Amino acid sequence: MSRRTRSDNSIQGIPEATIARLPLYLRALYALADRDTACVSSEELATAAGVNSAKLRKDLSHLGSYGTRGVGYDVDYLIYQVSRELGLTQDWPVIIVGAGNLGRALANYGGFATRGFRVAAMIDSDPLIIGTSIGGHRVFGPDEIERVVTRFGVMIGAITAPATSAQSVCNRLVAAGVTSILNFAPVVLTVPDGVDVRKVDLSIELQILAFHAQRRSASKAHPTAEPPAVNGCEPPSVNGKRPVTQQVTRQAHDEVTAEAIGS
Amino acid sequence: MSRRTRSDNSIQGIPEATIARLPLYLRALYALADRDTACVSSEELATAAGVNSAKLRKDLSHLGSYGTRGVGYDVDYLIYQVSRELGLTQDWPVIIVGAGNLGRALANYGGFATRGFRVAAMIDSDPLIIGTSIGGHRVFGPDEIERVVTRFGVMIGAITAPATSAQSVCNRLVAAGVTSILNFAPVVLTVPDGVDVRKVDLSIELQILAFHAQRRSASKAHPTAEPPAVNGCEPPSVNGKRPVTQQVTRQAHDEVTAEAIGS
DNA sequence: GCGACTTTGTGCAAACGTTCACAAGGGCGT
DNA sequence: ACGCCCTTGTGAACGTTTGCACAAAGTCGC
Ligand SMILES: NC(=O)c1ccc[n+]([C@@H]2O[C@H](COP(=O)([O-])OP(=O)(O)OC[C@H]3O[C@@H](n4cnc5c(N)ncnc54)[C@H](O)[C@@H]3O)[C@@H](O)[C@H]2O)c1
Ligand SMILES: NC(=O)c1ccc[n+]([C@@H]2O[C@H](COP(=O)([O-])OP(=O)(O)OC[C@H]3O[C@@H](n4cnc5c(N)ncnc54)[C@H](O)[C@@H]3O)[C@@H](O)[C@H]2O)c1
């Protein structure tokens, strides 16, 4: 279990929360540069990025003193500095595993390449898909993962395969040398130390939205009332056979729990 | 600017961080239920969900005391309680605006419906797409938004339209009565108070991965050395014409900054 | 050349989140 | 029936993140 992420940040000193916002600032900066804005104040940039100006200044101060007091930040200069900090002054080849609905969408996505990310190759296990081209990228079989990763020096992989194969795909990617993984499958991936996993989970986002939506409509309906006497499951008794508590209809789902791999 | 999210949580008392993890627990619980596991300890469930067991217990304690000391949690009972808390005991119709690559992928996604989320309708502005069916869902024109939202009582909308139209699409959704928005466009949306926006931003995730990947390979190459003398932009001087600081080649991009809307 | 004005960069405190560690509580074996 | 043992639920310590408020610093007008 890699818990090193937290301490890694402190040894160099840039908080994770700041890192997560830098791409936001970068996007706002590019938008400003497009409008030929040469210089921007923390207030303006913060508004454009949707954050507090104090937070923005503190975030940027972690990269260095790149502003001019009384004036603001030079847009092009700041774009360069933020890009450098994020490692965007180089190109990043990305391997996409799973050429289904989502994998295709990614491969066809133009915005993918706009920040130096390039699709090195697509991988799929379906013989009918292998050999075809998607978004101008040839699809290879899973056995080519090692070769592609080595050949192009791929460090970043996106997993858009079904949840059931996500962990094994992940293992193959890591074995081949990939150290950063963007996971779209609804699974908790287990990876050795030194490998970075981020997940994009649409289902979770929707559920969070549902929670807030529920709360909103509940407080609309009963401004200050108890929740309407939930008549759901009774607390189950442990001794004896378990009572019938199947009020929630079991729904189909494709999620699996990840099997641990040797760290 | 809606900053009410934070304080809303405290009035009822469930931290936002906890809410964001409940779907994770729910998924792990369903996986356990599928294996006919009747009861689970916080340790096991935490491992399955990829979190610390103390954190899991504290999270669950916010919903109530649904465990049995010395034994653990009844799986079915906990599924019910978590589902109820998240508002998943009811169905949520969702409207998808933008039937392009991503919108199609969502509409075709089976896992979409597995937690009670149903595609109420798809919307697109392209006359060639309007009237066709995607994933079994008829595509309507933007003018039908109001009707669909009212008719089906839609509270949740997903924006998979281009970044340039995302804000106007958002405005129409909000005007029609949608209060929860899942935004896939690389834009900071501005919404009135009482509307909840979550974003899924692939580009940002990749950039965060790139940062860590860069750091890793840098520390591999120069274990304890200064960064290799960046010869990038000089700090620009403010007086006079700005110097040529165009070291970073300007890249194409489709991001825009959101225009403010009323309130 | 100088003073006023503007905006950055940052110390500090409060809010929030995580983790530890253990008392309280309940089942189970005898 | 009783005590042992296991696991929950939670108080307290710790770390992180946010936001305020202001001194430091540089520009611009005169
Ligand atoms: N489509 C969506 O909108 C969406 C939303 C959220 C999550 N997801 C998740 O993303 C993943 C992909 O979704 P999708 O809709 O594209 O599914 P899909 O079934 O359309 O595509 C999956 C592809 O992966 C390939 N594949 C299967 N096993 C493989 C393996 N071992 N190695 C390489 N390729 C393999 C299949 O041949 C198929 O082409 C799933 O895990 C899904 O749960 C999808
Ligand atoms: N495809 C991806 O993998 C991906 C990844 C990250 C982000 N995104 C973002 O998601 C959004 C959609 O991406 P995409 O690849 O599906 O783009 P796309 O061009 O394939 O699809 C966009 C669709 O939106 C429709 N549209 C345009 N204006 C509209 C309007 N005002 N109302 C309704 N529909 C409208 C278009 O007709 C088109 O069908 C974009 O903002 C993109 O930046 C996509």
Coordinates of N, CA, C and O in Angstrom, one line a residue, chain B residues 146-260:
Chain B
E146 N -36.3 22.3 -21.9 CA -37.3 22.7 -20.9 C -38.4 21.6 -20.7 O -38.8 21.2 -19.6
R147 N -38.9 21.1 -21.9 CA -40.0 20.2 -21.9 C -39.5 18.9 -21.2 O -40.2 18.3 -20.3
V148 N -38.4 18.4 -21.6 CA -37.9 17.1 -21.0 C -37.7 17.2 -19.5 O -38.1 16.3 -18.8
V149 N -37.0 18.3 -19.1 CA -36.8 18.5 -17.7 C -38.1 18.5 -16.9 O -38.2 17.9 -15.9
T150 N -39.0 19.3 -17.4 CA -40.3 19.4 -16.7 C -41.0 18.1 -16.7 O -41.5 17.6 -15.6
R151 N -41.1 17.5 -17.8 CA -41.9 16.3 -18.0 C -41.4 15.1 -17.1 O -42.2 14.5 -16.5
F152 N -40.1 14.9 -17.1 CA -39.5 13.8 -16.4 C -39.0 14.2 -15.0 O -38.5 13.4 -14.3
G153 N -39.2 15.4 -14.6 CA -38.6 15.9 -13.3 C -37.1 15.7 -13.2 O -36.6 15.3 -12.1
V154 N -36.4 16.0 -14.2 CA -35.0 15.9 -14.2 C -34.3 16.9 -13.3 O -34.6 18.1 -13.4
M155 N -33.5 16.4 -12.4 CA -32.7 17.3 -11.6 C -31.2 17.2 -11.9 O -30.4 18.1 -11.5
I156 N -30.8 16.2 -12.6 CA -29.4 16.0 -12.9 C -29.1 16.1 -14.4 O -29.8 15.5 -15.2
G157 N -28.1 16.9 -14.8 CA -27.8 17.1 -16.2 C -26.3 16.8 -16.4 O -25.5 17.2 -15.6
A158 N -25.9 16.2 -17.5 CA -24.5 16.0 -17.9 C -24.2 16.8 -19.1 O -25.0 16.8 -20.1
I159 N -23.2 17.6 -19.0 CA -22.8 18.5 -20.2 C -21.6 17.9 -20.9 O -20.5 17.8 -20.4
T160 N -21.9 17.4 -22.1 CA -20.9 16.8 -23.0 C -20.8 17.5 -24.3 O -20.6 16.9 -25.3
A161 N -21.1 18.8 -24.2 CA -21.0 19.7 -25.4 C -19.7 20.3 -25.4 O -18.9 20.3 -24.5
P162 N -19.3 20.9 -26.5 CA -18.0 21.6 -26.6 C -17.9 22.7 -25.6 O -18.9 23.3 -25.1
A163 N -16.6 23.0 -25.2 CA -16.4 24.0 -24.1 C -17.0 25.3 -24.5 O -17.5 26.0 -23.6
T164 N -17.0 25.7 -25.7 CA -17.5 27.0 -26.1 C -19.0 27.2 -25.8 O -19.5 28.3 -25.6
S165 N -19.8 26.1 -25.9 CA -21.2 26.2 -25.6 C -21.6 25.7 -24.2 O -22.8 25.8 -23.9
A166 N -20.6 25.3 -23.4 CA -21.0 24.7 -22.2 C -21.7 25.7 -21.2 O -22.7 25.3 -20.6
Q167 N -21.3 26.9 -21.2 CA -21.9 27.8 -20.3 C -23.3 28.1 -20.7 O -24.2 28.2 -19.8
S168 N -23.6 28.3 -22.0 CA -24.9 28.6 -22.4 C -25.8 27.4 -22.2 O -27.0 27.5 -21.8
V169 N -25.3 26.2 -22.5 CA -26.0 25.0 -22.2 C -26.4 24.9 -20.7 O -27.5 24.6 -20.3
C170 N -25.4 25.2 -19.9 CA -25.6 25.2 -18.4 C -26.7 26.1 -18.0 O -27.6 25.8 -17.3
N171 N -26.7 27.3 -18.6 CA -27.7 28.3 -18.3 C -29.1 27.8 -18.6 O -30.0 27.9 -17.9
R172 N -29.2 27.1 -19.8 CA -30.5 26.6 -20.2 C -31.0 25.5 -19.3 O -32.1 25.4 -18.9
L173 N -30.0 24.7 -18.9 CA -30.4 23.6 -17.9 C -30.9 24.1 -16.6 O -31.9 23.7 -16.1
V174 N -30.2 25.1 -16.1 CA -30.5 25.7 -14.8 C -31.9 26.4 -14.9 O -32.7 26.3 -14.1
A175 N -32.1 27.1 -16.0 CA -33.3 27.8 -16.2 C -34.5 26.8 -16.3 O -35.6 27.1 -15.8
A176 N -34.2 25.7 -16.8 CA -35.3 24.7 -16.9 C -35.6 24.0 -15.6 O -36.6 23.4 -15.5
G177 N -34.6 24.1 -14.7 CA -34.9 23.5 -13.4 C -33.9 22.5 -12.9 O -34.0 22.0 -11.8
V178 N -32.9 22.3 -13.7 CA -31.8 21.3 -13.2 C -31.0 21.9 -12.1 O -30.6 23.1 -12.2
T179 N -30.7 21.2 -11.1 CA -30.0 21.8 -9.9 C -28.7 21.1 -9.7 O -27.9 21.5 -8.9
S180 N -28.4 20.0 -10.4 CA -27.1 19.3 -10.3 C -26.5 19.0 -11.7 O -27.2 18.5 -12.5
I181 N -25.3 19.4 -11.8 CA -24.7 19.4 -13.2 C -23.3 18.7 -13.1 O -22.5 19.0 -12.3
L182 N -23.2 17.7 -14.0 CA -21.9 17.0 -14.2 C -21.3 17.5 -15.5 O -21.8 17.3 -16.5
N183 N -20.2 18.3 -15.3 CA -19.6 19.0 -16.5 C -18.4 18.3 -17.0 O -17.4 18.2 -16.2
F184 N -18.4 17.9 -18.2 CA -17.2 17.3 -18.9 C -16.4 18.3 -19.7 O -15.3 18.0 -20.1
A185 N -17.0 19.5 -19.9 CA -16.3 20.4 -20.7 C -15.2 21.2 -19.9 O -15.4 21.4 -18.7
P186 N -14.1 21.4 -20.5 CA -13.0 22.1 -19.8 C -13.2 23.6 -19.6 O -12.5 24.4 -20.2
V187 N -14.2 23.9 -18.8 CA -14.6 25.3 -18.5 C -15.0 25.4 -17.1 O -15.5 24.5 -16.5
V188 N -14.8 26.6 -16.5 CA -15.3 26.8 -15.2 C -16.7 27.4 -15.3 O -16.9 28.5 -15.8
L189 N -17.7 26.6 -14.9 CA -19.1 27.0 -15.1 C -19.5 28.0 -14.0 O -19.1 27.8 -12.8
T190 N -20.2 29.0 -14.3 CA -20.8 29.9 -13.3 C -22.3 29.6 -13.2 O -23.0 29.6 -14.2
V191 N -22.7 29.3 -11.9 CA -24.1 29.0 -11.7 C -24.6 29.8 -10.5 O -23.8 30.2 -9.7
P192 N -25.9 29.9 -10.5 CA -26.5 30.6 -9.3 C -26.4 29.8 -8.1 O -26.2 28.6 -8.2
D193 N -26.6 30.4 -6.9 CA -26.6 29.7 -5.7 C -27.7 28.6 -5.7 O -28.7 28.7 -6.3
G194 N -27.4 27.5 -5.0 CA -28.3 26.4 -5.0 C -28.2 25.4 -6.1 O -28.8 24.3 -6.1
V195 N -27.3 25.7 -7.0 CA -27.0 24.7 -8.1 C -25.6 24.1 -7.8 O -24.7 24.8 -7.5
D196 N -25.5 22.8 -8.0 CA -24.4 22.0 -7.6 C -23.6 21.6 -8.9 O -24.3 21.0 -9.8
V197 N -22.4 21.9 -9.0 CA -21.6 21.5 -10.2 C -20.5 20.7 -9.8 O -19.7 21.0 -8.9
R198 N -20.3 19.6 -10.5 CA -19.1 18.7 -10.4 C -18.5 18.6 -11.8 O -19.2 18.6 -12.7
K199 N -17.2 18.6 -11.8 CA -16.5 18.5 -13.1 C -15.7 17.2 -13.2 O -15.2 16.7 -12.2
V200 N -15.7 16.7 -14.4 CA -14.8 15.5 -14.7 C -13.9 16.0 -15.8 O -14.3 16.3 -16.9
D201 N -12.6 16.2 -15.4 CA -11.7 16.8 -16.4 C -10.5 16.0 -16.6 O -9.5 16.0 -15.9
L202 N -10.6 15.2 -17.7 CA -9.5 14.3 -18.1 C -8.2 15.0 -18.2 O -7.1 14.5 -17.8
S203 N -8.2 16.2 -18.8 CA -7.0 16.9 -19.1 C -6.3 17.2 -17.8 O -5.0 17.1 -17.7
I204 N -7.0 17.6 -16.8 CA -6.4 18.0 -15.5 C -5.8 16.8 -14.9 O -4.7 16.8 -14.4
E205 N -6.5 15.6 -15.0 CA -6.0 14.4 -14.4 C -4.7 14.0 -15.0 O -3.7 13.6 -14.3
L206 N -4.6 14.1 -16.3 CA -3.4 13.8 -17.0 C -2.2 14.7 -16.6 O -1.1 14.3 -16.4
Q207 N -2.5 16.0 -16.4 CA -1.5 16.9 -16.1 C -1.0 16.6 -14.7 O 0.2 16.8 -14.4
I208 N -1.9 16.2 -13.8 CA -1.4 15.9 -12.4 C -0.5 14.6 -12.5 O 0.5 14.6 -11.8
L209 N -0.9 13.7 -13.3 CA -0.1 12.5 -13.5 C 1.3 12.9 -14.1 O 2.3 12.3 -13.6
A210 N 1.3 13.8 -15.0 CA 2.5 14.2 -15.6 C 3.5 14.8 -14.6 O 4.7 14.6 -14.6
F211 N 2.9 15.6 -13.7 CA 3.7 16.3 -12.7 C 4.4 15.2 -11.8 O 5.6 15.3 -11.6
H212 N 3.7 14.2 -11.4 CA 4.3 13.2 -10.5 C 5.3 12.3 -11.3 O 6.3 11.9 -10.8
A213 N 4.9 12.0 -12.6 CA 5.8 11.3 -13.4 C 7.1 12.0 -13.6 O 8.2 11.4 -13.5
Q214 N 7.0 13.3 -13.9 CA 8.2 14.1 -14.1 C 9.1 14.1 -12.8 O 10.3 13.9 -12.9
R215 N 8.4 14.3 -11.7 CA 9.2 14.3 -10.4 C 9.9 13.0 -10.2 O 11.0 12.9 -9.8
R216 N 9.2 11.9 -10.5 CA 9.8 10.5 -10.3 C 11.0 10.4 -11.2 O 12.1 10.0 -10.7
S217 N 10.9 10.7 -12.5 CA 12.0 10.5 -13.4 C 13.1 11.5 -13.1 O 14.3 11.2 -13.3
A218 N 12.8 12.6 -12.6 CA 13.8 13.6 -12.3 C 14.6 13.1 -11.1 O 15.9 13.2 -11.1
S219 N 14.0 12.6 -10.1 CA 14.7 12.1 -8.9 C 15.5 10.8 -9.2 O 16.4 10.5 -8.6
K220 N 15.0 10.1 -10.2 CA 15.7 8.9 -10.7 C 17.0 9.4 -11.3 O 18.1 8.8 -11.1
A221 N 16.9 10.4 -12.2 CA 18.1 10.8 -13.0 C 19.1 11.5 -12.1 O 20.3 11.3 -12.2
H222 N 18.6 12.5 -11.3 CA 19.5 13.3 -10.5 C 19.1 13.1 -9.0 O 18.4 14.0 -8.5
P223 N 19.5 12.0 -8.4 CA 19.0 11.7 -7.0 C 18.9 12.9 -6.1 O 17.9 13.1 -5.5
T224 N 19.9 13.7 -6.0 CA 19.8 14.9 -5.1 C 20.5 16.1 -5.8 O 21.6 16.5 -5.3
A225 N 20.0 16.5 -6.8 CA 20.6 17.6 -7.6 C 19.6 18.7 -7.8 O 18.4 18.6 -7.7
E226 N 20.1 19.9 -8.2 CA 19.3 21.0 -8.6 C 18.6 20.7 -9.9 O 19.2 19.9 -10.7
P227 N 17.5 21.2 -10.1 CA 16.9 21.1 -11.5 C 17.8 21.7 -12.5 O 18.5 22.7 -12.2
P228 N 18.0 21.0 -13.6 CA 19.0 21.2 -14.6 C 19.0 22.6 -15.3 O 18.8 22.7 -16.5
A229 N 19.2 23.6 -14.5 CA 19.5 25.0 -15.0 C 18.5 25.4 -16.1 O 18.9 25.5 -17.3
V230 N 17.3 25.6 -15.8 CA 16.2 25.9 -16.8 C 16.6 27.2 -17.5 O 16.8 28.2 -16.9
N231 N 16.7 27.1 -18.8 CA 17.1 28.3 -19.6 C 15.8 28.9 -20.3 O 15.9 29.5 -21.3
G232 N 14.7 28.8 -19.6 CA 13.4 29.2 -20.3 C 13.3 30.7 -20.3 O 14.2 31.4 -20.6
C233 N 12.1 31.2 -20.1 CA 11.8 32.6 -20.2 C 12.6 33.3 -19.1 O 12.7 32.9 -18.0
E234 N 13.0 34.5 -19.5 CA 13.5 35.4 -18.5 C 12.3 36.1 -17.9 O 11.3 36.3 -18.6
P235 N 12.5 36.6 -16.7 CA 11.4 37.4 -16.1 C 11.3 38.6 -17.0 O 12.2 39.3 -17.3
P236 N 10.0 38.9 -17.4 CA 9.8 40.0 -18.3 C 9.9 41.3 -17.6 O 9.6 41.4 -16.4
S237 N 10.4 42.3 -18.3 CA 10.4 43.7 -17.7 C 9.1 44.3 -18.1 O 8.6 44.1 -19.1
V238 N 8.6 45.1 -17.2 CA 7.2 45.7 -17.4 C 7.3 46.9 -18.3 O 6.4 47.1 -19.1
N239 N 8.2 47.8 -18.0 CA 8.3 49.0 -18.8 C 8.7 48.7 -20.2 O 9.4 47.7 -20.5
G240 N 8.3 49.5 -21.2 CA 8.7 49.3 -22.6 C 7.9 48.1 -23.1 O 7.1 47.5 -22.5
K241 N 8.3 47.8 -24.4 CA 7.6 46.6 -25.0 C 8.1 45.3 -24.4 O 9.2 45.2 -23.9
R242 N 7.2 44.4 -24.3 CA 7.5 43.1 -23.6 C 8.5 42.3 -24.4 O 8.5 42.3 -25.7
P243 N 9.5 41.7 -23.8 CA 10.5 41.0 -24.5 C 9.9 39.7 -25.1 O 8.8 39.3 -24.7
V244 N 10.6 39.1 -26.0 CA 10.2 37.8 -26.6 C 10.3 36.7 -25.6 O 11.4 36.2 -25.3
T245 N 9.2 36.2 -25.0 CA 9.2 35.2 -24.1 C 8.4 34.0 -24.5 O 7.6 33.4 -23.8
Q246 N 8.5 33.7 -25.8 CA 7.6 32.7 -26.5 C 8.3 31.4 -26.5 O 8.0 30.6 -27.4
Q247 N 9.1 31.0 -25.5 CA 9.7 29.7 -25.5 C 8.8 28.6 -25.6 O 9.0 27.6 -26.2
V248 N 7.7 28.7 -24.8 CA 6.7 27.7 -24.9 C 5.8 27.9 -26.1 O 5.1 28.9 -26.2
T249 N 5.9 27.0 -27.0 CA 5.1 27.1 -28.2 C 3.6 27.1 -27.9 O 3.1 26.3 -27.2
R250 N 2.9 28.2 -28.3 CA 1.5 28.3 -28.1 C 0.8 27.1 -28.7 O 1.0 26.8 -29.9
Q251 N -0.1 26.5 -27.9 CA -0.7 25.3 -28.5 C -2.2 25.6 -28.7 O -2.8 26.4 -28.0
A252 N -2.8 24.8 -29.6 CA -4.2 25.0 -29.8 C -5.0 24.5 -28.6 O -4.5 23.6 -27.9
H253 N -6.1 25.1 -28.3 CA -6.9 24.6 -27.2 C -8.3 25.1 -27.4 O -8.5 26.2 -28.0
D254 N -9.2 24.4 -26.7 CA -10.6 24.7 -26.9 C -11.2 25.3 -25.7 O -12.4 25.4 -25.6
E255 N -10.4 25.6 -24.7 CA -11.0 26.1 -23.4 C -11.4 27.5 -23.6 O -10.8 28.3 -24.2
V256 N -12.4 27.9 -22.8 CA -12.8 29.3 -22.7 C -13.1 29.6 -21.3 O -13.3 28.7 -20.5
T257 N -13.0 30.8 -21.0 CA -13.5 31.2 -19.6 C -15.0 31.5 -19.6 O -15.5 32.0 -20.6
A258 N -15.6 31.2 -18.6 CA -17.0 31.3 -18.6 C -17.4 32.8 -18.3 O -16.8 33.5 -17.6
E259 N -18.4 33.2 -19.0 CA -19.0 34.5 -18.8 C -19.9 34.4 -17.6 O -20.6 33.4 -17.4
A260 N -19.9 35.4 -16.8 CA -20.7 35.4 -15.6 C -22.2 35.5 -16.0 O -22.5 36.2 -16.9

